[in-house]
Coordinates of C-alpha atoms (C1' of nucleotides) in Angstrom, one line a residue:
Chain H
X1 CA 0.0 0.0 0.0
X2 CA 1.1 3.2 -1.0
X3 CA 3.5 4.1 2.2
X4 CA 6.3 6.0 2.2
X5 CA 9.5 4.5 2.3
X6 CA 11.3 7.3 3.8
X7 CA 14.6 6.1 3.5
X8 CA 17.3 8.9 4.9
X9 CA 20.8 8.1 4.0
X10 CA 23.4 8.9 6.4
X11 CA 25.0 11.3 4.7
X12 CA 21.8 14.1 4.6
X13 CA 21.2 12.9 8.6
X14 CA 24.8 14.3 9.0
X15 CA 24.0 17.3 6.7
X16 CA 20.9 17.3 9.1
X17 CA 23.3 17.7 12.1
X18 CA 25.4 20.4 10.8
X19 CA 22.7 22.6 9.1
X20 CA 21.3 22.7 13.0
X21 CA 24.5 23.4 14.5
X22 CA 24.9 25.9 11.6
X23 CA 21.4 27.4 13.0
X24 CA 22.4 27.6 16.5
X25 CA 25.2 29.4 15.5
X26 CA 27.6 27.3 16.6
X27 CA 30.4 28.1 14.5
X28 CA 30.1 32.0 13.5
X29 CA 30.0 33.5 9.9
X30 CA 33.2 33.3 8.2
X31 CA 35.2 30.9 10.8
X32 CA 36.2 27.6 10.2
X33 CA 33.8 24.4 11.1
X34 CA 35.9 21.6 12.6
X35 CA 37.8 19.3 9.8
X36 CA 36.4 16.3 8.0
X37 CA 38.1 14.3 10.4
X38 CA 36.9 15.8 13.4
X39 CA 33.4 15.8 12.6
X40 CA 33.6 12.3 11.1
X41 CA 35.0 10.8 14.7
X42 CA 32.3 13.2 16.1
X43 CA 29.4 11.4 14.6
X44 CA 30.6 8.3 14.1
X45 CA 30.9 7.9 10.5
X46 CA 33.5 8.0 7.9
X47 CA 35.2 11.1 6.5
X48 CA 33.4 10.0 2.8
X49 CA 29.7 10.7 4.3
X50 CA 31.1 13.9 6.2
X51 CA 32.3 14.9 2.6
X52 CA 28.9 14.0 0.8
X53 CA 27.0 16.0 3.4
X54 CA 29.4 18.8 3.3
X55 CA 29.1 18.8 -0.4
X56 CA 25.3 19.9 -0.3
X57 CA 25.7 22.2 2.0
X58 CA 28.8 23.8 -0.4
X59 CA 26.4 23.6 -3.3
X60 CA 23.6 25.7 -1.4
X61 CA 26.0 28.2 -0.7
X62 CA 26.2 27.6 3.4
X63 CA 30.2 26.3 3.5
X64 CA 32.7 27.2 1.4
X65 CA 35.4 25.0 1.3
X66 CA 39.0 26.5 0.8
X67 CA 41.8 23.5 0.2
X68 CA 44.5 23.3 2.4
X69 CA 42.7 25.7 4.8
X70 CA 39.4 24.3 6.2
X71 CA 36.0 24.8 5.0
X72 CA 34.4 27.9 6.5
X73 CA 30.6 29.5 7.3
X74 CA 29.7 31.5 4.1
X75 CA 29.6 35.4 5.5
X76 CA 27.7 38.6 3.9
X77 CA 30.0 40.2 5.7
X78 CA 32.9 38.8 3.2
X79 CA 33.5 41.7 0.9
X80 CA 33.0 39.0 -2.6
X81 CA 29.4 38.6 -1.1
X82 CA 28.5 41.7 -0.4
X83 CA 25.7 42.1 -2.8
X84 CA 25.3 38.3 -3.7
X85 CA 21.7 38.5 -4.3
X86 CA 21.7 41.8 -6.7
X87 CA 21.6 40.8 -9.6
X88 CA 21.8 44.4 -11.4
X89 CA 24.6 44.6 -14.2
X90 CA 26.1 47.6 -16.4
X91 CA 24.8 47.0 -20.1
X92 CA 28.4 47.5 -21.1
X93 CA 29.2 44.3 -18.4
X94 CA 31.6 46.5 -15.7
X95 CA 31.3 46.2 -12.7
X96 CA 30.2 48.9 -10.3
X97 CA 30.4 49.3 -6.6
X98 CA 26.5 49.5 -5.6
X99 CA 25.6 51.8 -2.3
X100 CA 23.0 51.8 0.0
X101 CA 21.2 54.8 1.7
X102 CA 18.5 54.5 3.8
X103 CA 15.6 57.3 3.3
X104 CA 13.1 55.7 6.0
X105 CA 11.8 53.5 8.8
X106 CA 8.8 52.7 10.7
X107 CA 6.6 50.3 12.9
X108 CA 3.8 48.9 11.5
X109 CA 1.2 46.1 11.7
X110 CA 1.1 43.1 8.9
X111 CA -1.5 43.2 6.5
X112 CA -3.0 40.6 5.1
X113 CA -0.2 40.0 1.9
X114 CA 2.8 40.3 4.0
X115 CA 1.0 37.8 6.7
X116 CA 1.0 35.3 4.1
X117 CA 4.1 36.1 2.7
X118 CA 6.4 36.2 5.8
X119 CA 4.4 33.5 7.3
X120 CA 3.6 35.3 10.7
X121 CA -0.1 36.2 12.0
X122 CA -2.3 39.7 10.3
X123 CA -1.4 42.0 13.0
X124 CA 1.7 41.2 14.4
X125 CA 4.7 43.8 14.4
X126 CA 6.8 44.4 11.0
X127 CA 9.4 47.0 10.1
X128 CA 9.0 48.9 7.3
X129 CA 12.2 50.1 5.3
X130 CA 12.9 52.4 2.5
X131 CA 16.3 52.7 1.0
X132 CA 18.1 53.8 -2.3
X133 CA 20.8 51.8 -4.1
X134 CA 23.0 53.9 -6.2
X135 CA 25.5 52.9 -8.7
X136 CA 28.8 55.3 -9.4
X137 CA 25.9 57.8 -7.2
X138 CA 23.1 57.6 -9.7
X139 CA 20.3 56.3 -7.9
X140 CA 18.8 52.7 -9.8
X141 CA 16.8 51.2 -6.8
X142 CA 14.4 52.0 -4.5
X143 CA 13.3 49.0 -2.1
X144 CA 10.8 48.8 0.3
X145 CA 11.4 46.0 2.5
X146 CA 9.3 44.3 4.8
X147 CA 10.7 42.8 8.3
X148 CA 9.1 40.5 10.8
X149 CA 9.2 42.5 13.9
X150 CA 9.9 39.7 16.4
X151 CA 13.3 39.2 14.8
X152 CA 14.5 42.3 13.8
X153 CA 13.5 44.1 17.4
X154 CA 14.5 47.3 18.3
X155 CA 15.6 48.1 14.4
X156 CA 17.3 51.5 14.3
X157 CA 17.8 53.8 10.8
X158 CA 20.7 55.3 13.2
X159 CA 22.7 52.4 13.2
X160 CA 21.9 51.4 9.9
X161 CA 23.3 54.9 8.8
X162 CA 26.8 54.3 9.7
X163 CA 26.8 50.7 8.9
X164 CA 29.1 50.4 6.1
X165 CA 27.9 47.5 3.7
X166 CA 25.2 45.6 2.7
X167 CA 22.0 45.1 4.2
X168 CA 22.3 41.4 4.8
X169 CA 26.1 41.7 6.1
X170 CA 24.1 44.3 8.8
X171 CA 21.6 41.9 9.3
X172 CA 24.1 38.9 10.3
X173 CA 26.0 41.1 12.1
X174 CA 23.0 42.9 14.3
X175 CA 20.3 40.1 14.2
X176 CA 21.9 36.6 14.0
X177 CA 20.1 36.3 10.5
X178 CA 21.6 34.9 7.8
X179 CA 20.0 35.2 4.3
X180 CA 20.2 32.2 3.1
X181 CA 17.9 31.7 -0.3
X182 CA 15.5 33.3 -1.8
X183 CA 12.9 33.6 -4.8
X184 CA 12.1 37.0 -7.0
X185 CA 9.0 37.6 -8.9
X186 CA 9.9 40.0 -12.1
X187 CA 7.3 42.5 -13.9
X188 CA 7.4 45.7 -15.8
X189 CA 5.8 48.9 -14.4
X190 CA 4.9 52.1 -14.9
X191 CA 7.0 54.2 -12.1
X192 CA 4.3 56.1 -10.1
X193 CA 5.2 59.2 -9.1
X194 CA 7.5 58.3 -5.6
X195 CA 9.3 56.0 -7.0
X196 CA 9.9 58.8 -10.1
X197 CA 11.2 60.9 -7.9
X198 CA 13.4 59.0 -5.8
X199 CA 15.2 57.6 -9.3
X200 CA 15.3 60.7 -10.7
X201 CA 13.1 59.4 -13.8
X202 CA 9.8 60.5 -15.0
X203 CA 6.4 59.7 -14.4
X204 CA 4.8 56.3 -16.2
X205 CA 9.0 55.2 -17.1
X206 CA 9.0 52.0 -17.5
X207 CA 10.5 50.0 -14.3
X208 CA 11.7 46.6 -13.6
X209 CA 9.4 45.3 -10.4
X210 CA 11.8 43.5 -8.4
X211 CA 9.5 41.5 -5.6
X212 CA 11.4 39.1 -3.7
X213 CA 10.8 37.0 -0.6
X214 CA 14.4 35.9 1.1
X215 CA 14.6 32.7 3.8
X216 CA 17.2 31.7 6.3
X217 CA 17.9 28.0 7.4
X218 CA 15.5 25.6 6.8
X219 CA 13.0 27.8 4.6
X220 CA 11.9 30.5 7.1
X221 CA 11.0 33.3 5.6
X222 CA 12.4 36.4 7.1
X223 CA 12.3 39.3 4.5
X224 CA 10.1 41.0 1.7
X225 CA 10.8 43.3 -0.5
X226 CA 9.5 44.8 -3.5
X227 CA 11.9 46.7 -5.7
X228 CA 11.9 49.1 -8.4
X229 CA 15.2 49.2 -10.9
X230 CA 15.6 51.7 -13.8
X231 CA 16.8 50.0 -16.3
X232 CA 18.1 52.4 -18.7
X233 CA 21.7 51.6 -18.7
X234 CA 21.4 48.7 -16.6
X235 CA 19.8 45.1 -16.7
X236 CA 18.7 42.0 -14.8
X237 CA 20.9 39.8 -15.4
X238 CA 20.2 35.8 -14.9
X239 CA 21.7 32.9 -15.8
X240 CA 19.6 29.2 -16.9
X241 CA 20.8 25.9 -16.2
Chain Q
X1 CA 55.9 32.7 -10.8
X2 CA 52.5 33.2 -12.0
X3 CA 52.3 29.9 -13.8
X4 CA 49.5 27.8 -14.0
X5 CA 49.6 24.5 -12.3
X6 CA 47.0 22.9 -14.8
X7 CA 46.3 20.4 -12.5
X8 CA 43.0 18.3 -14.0
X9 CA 41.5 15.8 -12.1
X10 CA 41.1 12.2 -13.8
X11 CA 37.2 12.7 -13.1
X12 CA 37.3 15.9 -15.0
X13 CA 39.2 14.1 -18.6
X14 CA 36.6 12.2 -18.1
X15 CA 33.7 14.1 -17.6
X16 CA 35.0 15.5 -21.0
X17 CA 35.5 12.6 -22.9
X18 CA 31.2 12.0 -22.0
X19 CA 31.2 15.6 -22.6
X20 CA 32.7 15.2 -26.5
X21 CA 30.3 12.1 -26.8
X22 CA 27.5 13.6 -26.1
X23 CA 28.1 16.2 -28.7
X24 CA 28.6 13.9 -31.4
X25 CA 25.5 12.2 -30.3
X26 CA 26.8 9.0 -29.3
X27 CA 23.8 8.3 -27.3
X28 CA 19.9 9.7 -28.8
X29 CA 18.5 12.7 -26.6
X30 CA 16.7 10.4 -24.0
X31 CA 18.4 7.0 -24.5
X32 CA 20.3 6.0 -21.8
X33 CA 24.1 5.6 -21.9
X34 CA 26.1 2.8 -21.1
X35 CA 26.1 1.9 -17.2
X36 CA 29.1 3.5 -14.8
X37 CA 30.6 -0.4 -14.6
X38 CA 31.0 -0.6 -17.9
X39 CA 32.3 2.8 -18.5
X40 CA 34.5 2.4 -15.6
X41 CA 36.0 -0.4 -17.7
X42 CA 36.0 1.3 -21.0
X43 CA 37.9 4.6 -19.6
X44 CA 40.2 1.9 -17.2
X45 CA 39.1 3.7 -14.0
X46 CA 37.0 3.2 -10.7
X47 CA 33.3 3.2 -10.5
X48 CA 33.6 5.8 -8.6
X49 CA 35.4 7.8 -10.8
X50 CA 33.3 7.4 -13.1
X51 CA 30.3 8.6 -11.0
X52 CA 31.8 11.8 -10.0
X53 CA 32.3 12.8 -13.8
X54 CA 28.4 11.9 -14.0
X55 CA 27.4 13.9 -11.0
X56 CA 28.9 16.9 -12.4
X57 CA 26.7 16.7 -16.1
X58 CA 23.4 15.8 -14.4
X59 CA 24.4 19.0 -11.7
X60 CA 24.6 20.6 -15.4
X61 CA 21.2 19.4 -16.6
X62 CA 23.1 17.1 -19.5
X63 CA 21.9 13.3 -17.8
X64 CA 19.2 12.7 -15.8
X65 CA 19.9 9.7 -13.5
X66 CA 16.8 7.0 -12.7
X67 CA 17.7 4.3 -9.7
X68 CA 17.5 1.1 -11.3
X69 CA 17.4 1.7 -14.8
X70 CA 20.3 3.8 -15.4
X71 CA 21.5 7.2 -16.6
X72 CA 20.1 9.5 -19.8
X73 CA 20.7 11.8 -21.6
X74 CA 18.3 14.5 -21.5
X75 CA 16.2 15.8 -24.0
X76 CA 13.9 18.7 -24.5
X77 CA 11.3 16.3 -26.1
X78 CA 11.1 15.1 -22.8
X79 CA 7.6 16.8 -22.1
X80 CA 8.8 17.5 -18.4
X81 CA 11.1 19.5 -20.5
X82 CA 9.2 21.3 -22.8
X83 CA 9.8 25.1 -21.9
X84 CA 12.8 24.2 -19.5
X85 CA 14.0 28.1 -19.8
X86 CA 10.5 29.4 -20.0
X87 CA 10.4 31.5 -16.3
X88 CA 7.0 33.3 -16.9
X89 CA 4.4 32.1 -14.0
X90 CA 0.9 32.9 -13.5
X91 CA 0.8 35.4 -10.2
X92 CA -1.5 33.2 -8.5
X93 CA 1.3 30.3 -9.1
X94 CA -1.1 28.0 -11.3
X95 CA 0.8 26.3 -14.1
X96 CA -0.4 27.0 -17.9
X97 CA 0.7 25.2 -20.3
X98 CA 2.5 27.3 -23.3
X99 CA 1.6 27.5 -27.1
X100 CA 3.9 28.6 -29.8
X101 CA 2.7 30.4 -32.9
X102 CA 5.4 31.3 -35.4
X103 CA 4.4 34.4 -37.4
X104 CA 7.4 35.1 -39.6
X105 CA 10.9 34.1 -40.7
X106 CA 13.4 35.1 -43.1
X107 CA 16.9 35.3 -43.8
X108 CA 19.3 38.2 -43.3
X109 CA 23.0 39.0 -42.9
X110 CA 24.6 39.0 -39.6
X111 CA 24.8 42.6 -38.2
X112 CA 27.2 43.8 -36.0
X113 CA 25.2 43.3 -32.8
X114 CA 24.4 39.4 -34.1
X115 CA 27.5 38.9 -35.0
X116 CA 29.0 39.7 -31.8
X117 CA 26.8 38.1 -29.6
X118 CA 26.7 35.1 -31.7
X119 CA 30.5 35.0 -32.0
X120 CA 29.6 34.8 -36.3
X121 CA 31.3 36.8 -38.7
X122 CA 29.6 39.9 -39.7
X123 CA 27.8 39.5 -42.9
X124 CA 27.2 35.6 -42.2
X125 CA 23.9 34.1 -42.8
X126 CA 21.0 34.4 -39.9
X127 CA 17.9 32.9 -39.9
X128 CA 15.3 35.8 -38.4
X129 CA 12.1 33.9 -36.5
X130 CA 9.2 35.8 -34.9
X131 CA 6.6 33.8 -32.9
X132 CA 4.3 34.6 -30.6
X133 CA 3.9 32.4 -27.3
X134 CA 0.3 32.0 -25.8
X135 CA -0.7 31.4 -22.5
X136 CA -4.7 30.1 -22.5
X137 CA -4.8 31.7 -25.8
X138 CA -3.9 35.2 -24.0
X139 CA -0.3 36.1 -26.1
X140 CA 2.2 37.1 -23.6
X141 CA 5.1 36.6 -25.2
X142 CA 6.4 38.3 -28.3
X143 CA 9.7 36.7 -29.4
X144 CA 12.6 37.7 -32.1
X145 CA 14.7 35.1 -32.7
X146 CA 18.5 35.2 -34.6
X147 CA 20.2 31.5 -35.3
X148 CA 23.7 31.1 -37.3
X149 CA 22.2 30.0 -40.5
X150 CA 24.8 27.6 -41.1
X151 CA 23.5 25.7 -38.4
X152 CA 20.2 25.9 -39.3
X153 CA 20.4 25.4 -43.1
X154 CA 16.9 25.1 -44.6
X155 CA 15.1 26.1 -42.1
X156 CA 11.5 25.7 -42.7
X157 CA 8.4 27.6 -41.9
X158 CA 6.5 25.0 -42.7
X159 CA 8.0 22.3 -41.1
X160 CA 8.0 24.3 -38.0
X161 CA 4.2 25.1 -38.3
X162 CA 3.4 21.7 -37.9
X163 CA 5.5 20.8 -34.7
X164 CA 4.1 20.1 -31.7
X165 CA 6.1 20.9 -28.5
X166 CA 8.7 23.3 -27.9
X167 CA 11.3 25.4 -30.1
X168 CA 14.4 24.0 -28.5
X169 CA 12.4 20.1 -29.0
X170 CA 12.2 21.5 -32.9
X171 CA 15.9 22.1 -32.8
X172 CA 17.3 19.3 -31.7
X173 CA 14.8 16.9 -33.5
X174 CA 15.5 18.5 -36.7
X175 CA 18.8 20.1 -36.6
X176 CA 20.3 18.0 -33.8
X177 CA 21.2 21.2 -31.9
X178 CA 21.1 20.8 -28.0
X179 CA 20.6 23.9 -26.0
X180 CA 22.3 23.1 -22.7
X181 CA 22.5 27.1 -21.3
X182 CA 21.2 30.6 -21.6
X183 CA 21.6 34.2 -19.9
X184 CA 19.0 36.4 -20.0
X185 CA 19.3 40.4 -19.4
X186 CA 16.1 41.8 -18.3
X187 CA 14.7 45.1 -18.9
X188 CA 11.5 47.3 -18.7
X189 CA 10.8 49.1 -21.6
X190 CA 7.7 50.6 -23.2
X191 CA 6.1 48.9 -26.0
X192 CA 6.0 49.8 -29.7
X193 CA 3.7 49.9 -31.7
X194 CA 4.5 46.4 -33.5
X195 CA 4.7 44.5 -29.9
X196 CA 1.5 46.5 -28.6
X197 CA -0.4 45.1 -31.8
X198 CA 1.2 41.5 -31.3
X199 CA 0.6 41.4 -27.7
X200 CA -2.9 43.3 -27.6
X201 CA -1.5 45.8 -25.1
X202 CA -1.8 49.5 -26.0
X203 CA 0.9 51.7 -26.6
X204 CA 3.6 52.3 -24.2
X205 CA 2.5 49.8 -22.0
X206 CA 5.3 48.6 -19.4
X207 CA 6.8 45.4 -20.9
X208 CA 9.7 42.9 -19.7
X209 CA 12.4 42.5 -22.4
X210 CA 14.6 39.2 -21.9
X211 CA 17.7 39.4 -23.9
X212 CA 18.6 36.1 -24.4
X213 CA 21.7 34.3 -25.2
X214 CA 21.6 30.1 -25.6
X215 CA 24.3 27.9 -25.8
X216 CA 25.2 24.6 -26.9
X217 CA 28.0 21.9 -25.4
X218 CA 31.2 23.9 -24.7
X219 CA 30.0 26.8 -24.5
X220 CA 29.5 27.7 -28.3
X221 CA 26.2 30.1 -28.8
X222 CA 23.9 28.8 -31.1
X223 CA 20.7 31.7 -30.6
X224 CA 19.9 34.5 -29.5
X225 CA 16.7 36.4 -28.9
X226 CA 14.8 39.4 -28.1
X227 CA 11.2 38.3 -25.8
X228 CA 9.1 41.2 -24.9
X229 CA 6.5 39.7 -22.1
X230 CA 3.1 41.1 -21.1
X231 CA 3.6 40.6 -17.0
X232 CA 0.5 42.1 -16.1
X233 CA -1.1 38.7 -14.9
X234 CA 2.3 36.6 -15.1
X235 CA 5.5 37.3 -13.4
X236 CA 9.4 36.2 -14.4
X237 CA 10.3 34.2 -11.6
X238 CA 13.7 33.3 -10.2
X239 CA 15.2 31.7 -7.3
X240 CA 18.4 32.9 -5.7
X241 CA 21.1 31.1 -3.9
Chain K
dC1 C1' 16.1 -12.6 -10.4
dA2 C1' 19.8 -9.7 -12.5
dG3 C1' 21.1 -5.1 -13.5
dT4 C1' 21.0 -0.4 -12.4
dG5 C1' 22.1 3.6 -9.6
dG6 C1' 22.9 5.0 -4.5
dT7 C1' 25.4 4.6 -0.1
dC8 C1' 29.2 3.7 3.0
dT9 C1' 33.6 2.3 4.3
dA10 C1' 38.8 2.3 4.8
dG11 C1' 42.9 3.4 3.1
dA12 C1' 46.3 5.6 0.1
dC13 C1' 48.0 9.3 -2.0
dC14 C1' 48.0 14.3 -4.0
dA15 C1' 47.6 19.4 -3.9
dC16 C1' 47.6 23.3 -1.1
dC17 C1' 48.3 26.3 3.0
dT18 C1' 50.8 27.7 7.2
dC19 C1' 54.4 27.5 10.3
Chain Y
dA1 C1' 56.5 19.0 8.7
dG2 C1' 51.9 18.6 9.7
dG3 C1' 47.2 19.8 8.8
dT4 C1' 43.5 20.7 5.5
dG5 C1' 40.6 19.6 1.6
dG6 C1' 40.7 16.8 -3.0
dT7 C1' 41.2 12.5 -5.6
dC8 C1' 41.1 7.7 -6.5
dT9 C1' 40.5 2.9 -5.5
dA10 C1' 38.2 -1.6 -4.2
dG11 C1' 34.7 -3.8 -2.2
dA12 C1' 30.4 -4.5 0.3
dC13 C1' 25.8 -3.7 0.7
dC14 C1' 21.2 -1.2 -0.1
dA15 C1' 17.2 0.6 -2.9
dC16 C1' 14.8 0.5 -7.1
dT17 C1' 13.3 -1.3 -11.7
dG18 C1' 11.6 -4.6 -14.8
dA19 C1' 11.5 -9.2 -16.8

DNA sequence: CAGTGGTCTAGACCACCTC
DNA sequence: AGGTGGTCTAGACCACTGA
């Protein structure tokens, strides 16, 4: 009868095990986790199902492995990640140095979409924040971004002015949370008249919607954010495997 | 001294010997090849050698394993394949199934834009294709399409009228050309009069333009294309890691 | 039942980093 | 020199498929 076998290799039960201590913060963001060896006498297996474990977590970006050195807690905080989830590109393919300024900040109650969205009850405390991303100082982004307020308590524009760095490298550093995954759900606007004026663009321009809803360990939803990106000299850029 | 240890891993020559077998179609889109045992023998390694190089082209979307039967090679006939690249999504998440309508096609010289992209010389043949893809008859999706016309000699509109199933199942059923990759560049841009018409959108209506750039084994590019999408009810969705 | 991929082990050795 | 990840092997056994 149709029952599930539910077969767990030993290998993800390990990947299990470290993905918790990974949670708990065990090890912090951008230190080493113990060697192969260690953790293999540590559970009780050998240093091949440490490695296969390992391996996932490598591939979903949680561990990166450096030979020779150790394999370490992936970091926003490590200046190559600083922006990993932007995915806004020059036309012309150079690379520039994207900066974030804060305009606003407030307390607010969820409404019904960002309930469903974050996964936390209609009613319950969220932190609303506006900010600008500009590229060699033209302004290309504005984001509102939606925060469950349990996590990110006590939330201050004041710090978040002198932090220097991304918005996820603050949010490890100040909260314990560590963006992890995420999805983004593209469409093509008109830009209404606030988001016009902070991009310096005019009314009705078309502008890339950018929504996105961003997770941390083991699919918990932790931020939303709907973005707006003029795309005159810039582009979305994605790759398909 | 800044050489360049050129170390390759035996898994690797393999994984490239499969690699230049697969693109002289040893094995059929959707046959399977021969098991790892025996192509542990034939390349005079270890199983497990063998299964590495494996693991690395079905990470790639080449092979699909299946426990207990063995190991294909994927195919975009395969109708779990059918618009593998295609990321446009109904906002409410339901899944509709895609129609292609080709409108026009014709051949042309390879400008300097096509040429680059499509690493041609300029003034080389291109085939120009312009379809239209429909979701629940609504068309969403204008495409204009640019393929090195020495790889698609005597391309038919005819032929293509009659196909069932995707473009890319139309190219490598009739051509034999595998599309393994693609970037896309994503902007919002305002539509003209031709894609208002096409799309039944009025004038200057926001619309998502996906550059996109395919690519064959080794990296050779073998299309590119211009999509403008109507995301009013749909949404480009991506998932970030 | 035989054949396939999937897991797990133990051990040897290589490449790389640091001291 | 010693520690780390990275490769490769050989063999045993498990899970799944299909005749």
């Amino acid at each position: 009868m149709g029952h599930t076998p539910s077969f767990h290799p030993l290998y993800r039960q390990i990947k299990e095990l470290l993905l918790t201590a990974l949670q708990r913060r065990e090890w912090q963001p951008g230190e080493a986790i113990p060697s192969e060896q260690e953790l293999a006498q540590r559970f009780g297996v050998s240093q091949g199902t440490v490695r296969k474990a390992i391996d996932e977590l490598v591939a979903e970006n949680l561990l990166v492995r450096k030979q020779g050195k150790g394999t370490f807690v992936v970091s926003h905080n490590d200046p190559r990640q600083f922006y990993r989830f932007l995915r806004l590109r020059r036309d012309d393919g150079e690379w520039i140095q994207a900066t974030s300024v804060p305009i606003d900040c407030w307390r607010a109650k969820a409404g019904q979409e960002a309930s469903k969205v974050l996964q936390i009850p209609q009613g319950a405390p969220v932190v609303i924040l506006r900010r600008v991303l500009r590229f060699s100082n033209k302004p290309l982004v504005l984001d509102e971004i939606y925060l469950p307020g349990d996590v990110f308590e006590d939330f201050s524009l004041d710090a978040l002015r002198e932090w220097r760095g991304s918005l996820y490298a603050f949010f490890e550093q100040r909260f314990g949370v560590r963006m992890v995954r995420a999805e983004e759900r593209l469409k093509a606007v008109a830009a209404d008249r606030i988001a016009a004026e902070a991009l310096g663009v005019t009314e009705r321009t078309p502008l890339l919607l950018v929504e996105r809803l961003t997770y941390t360990y083991h699919d918990r939803p932790v931020e939303w954010r709907k973005g707006y990106y003029a795309t005159l000299e810039y582009h979305y850029f994605n790759e398909l495997t």
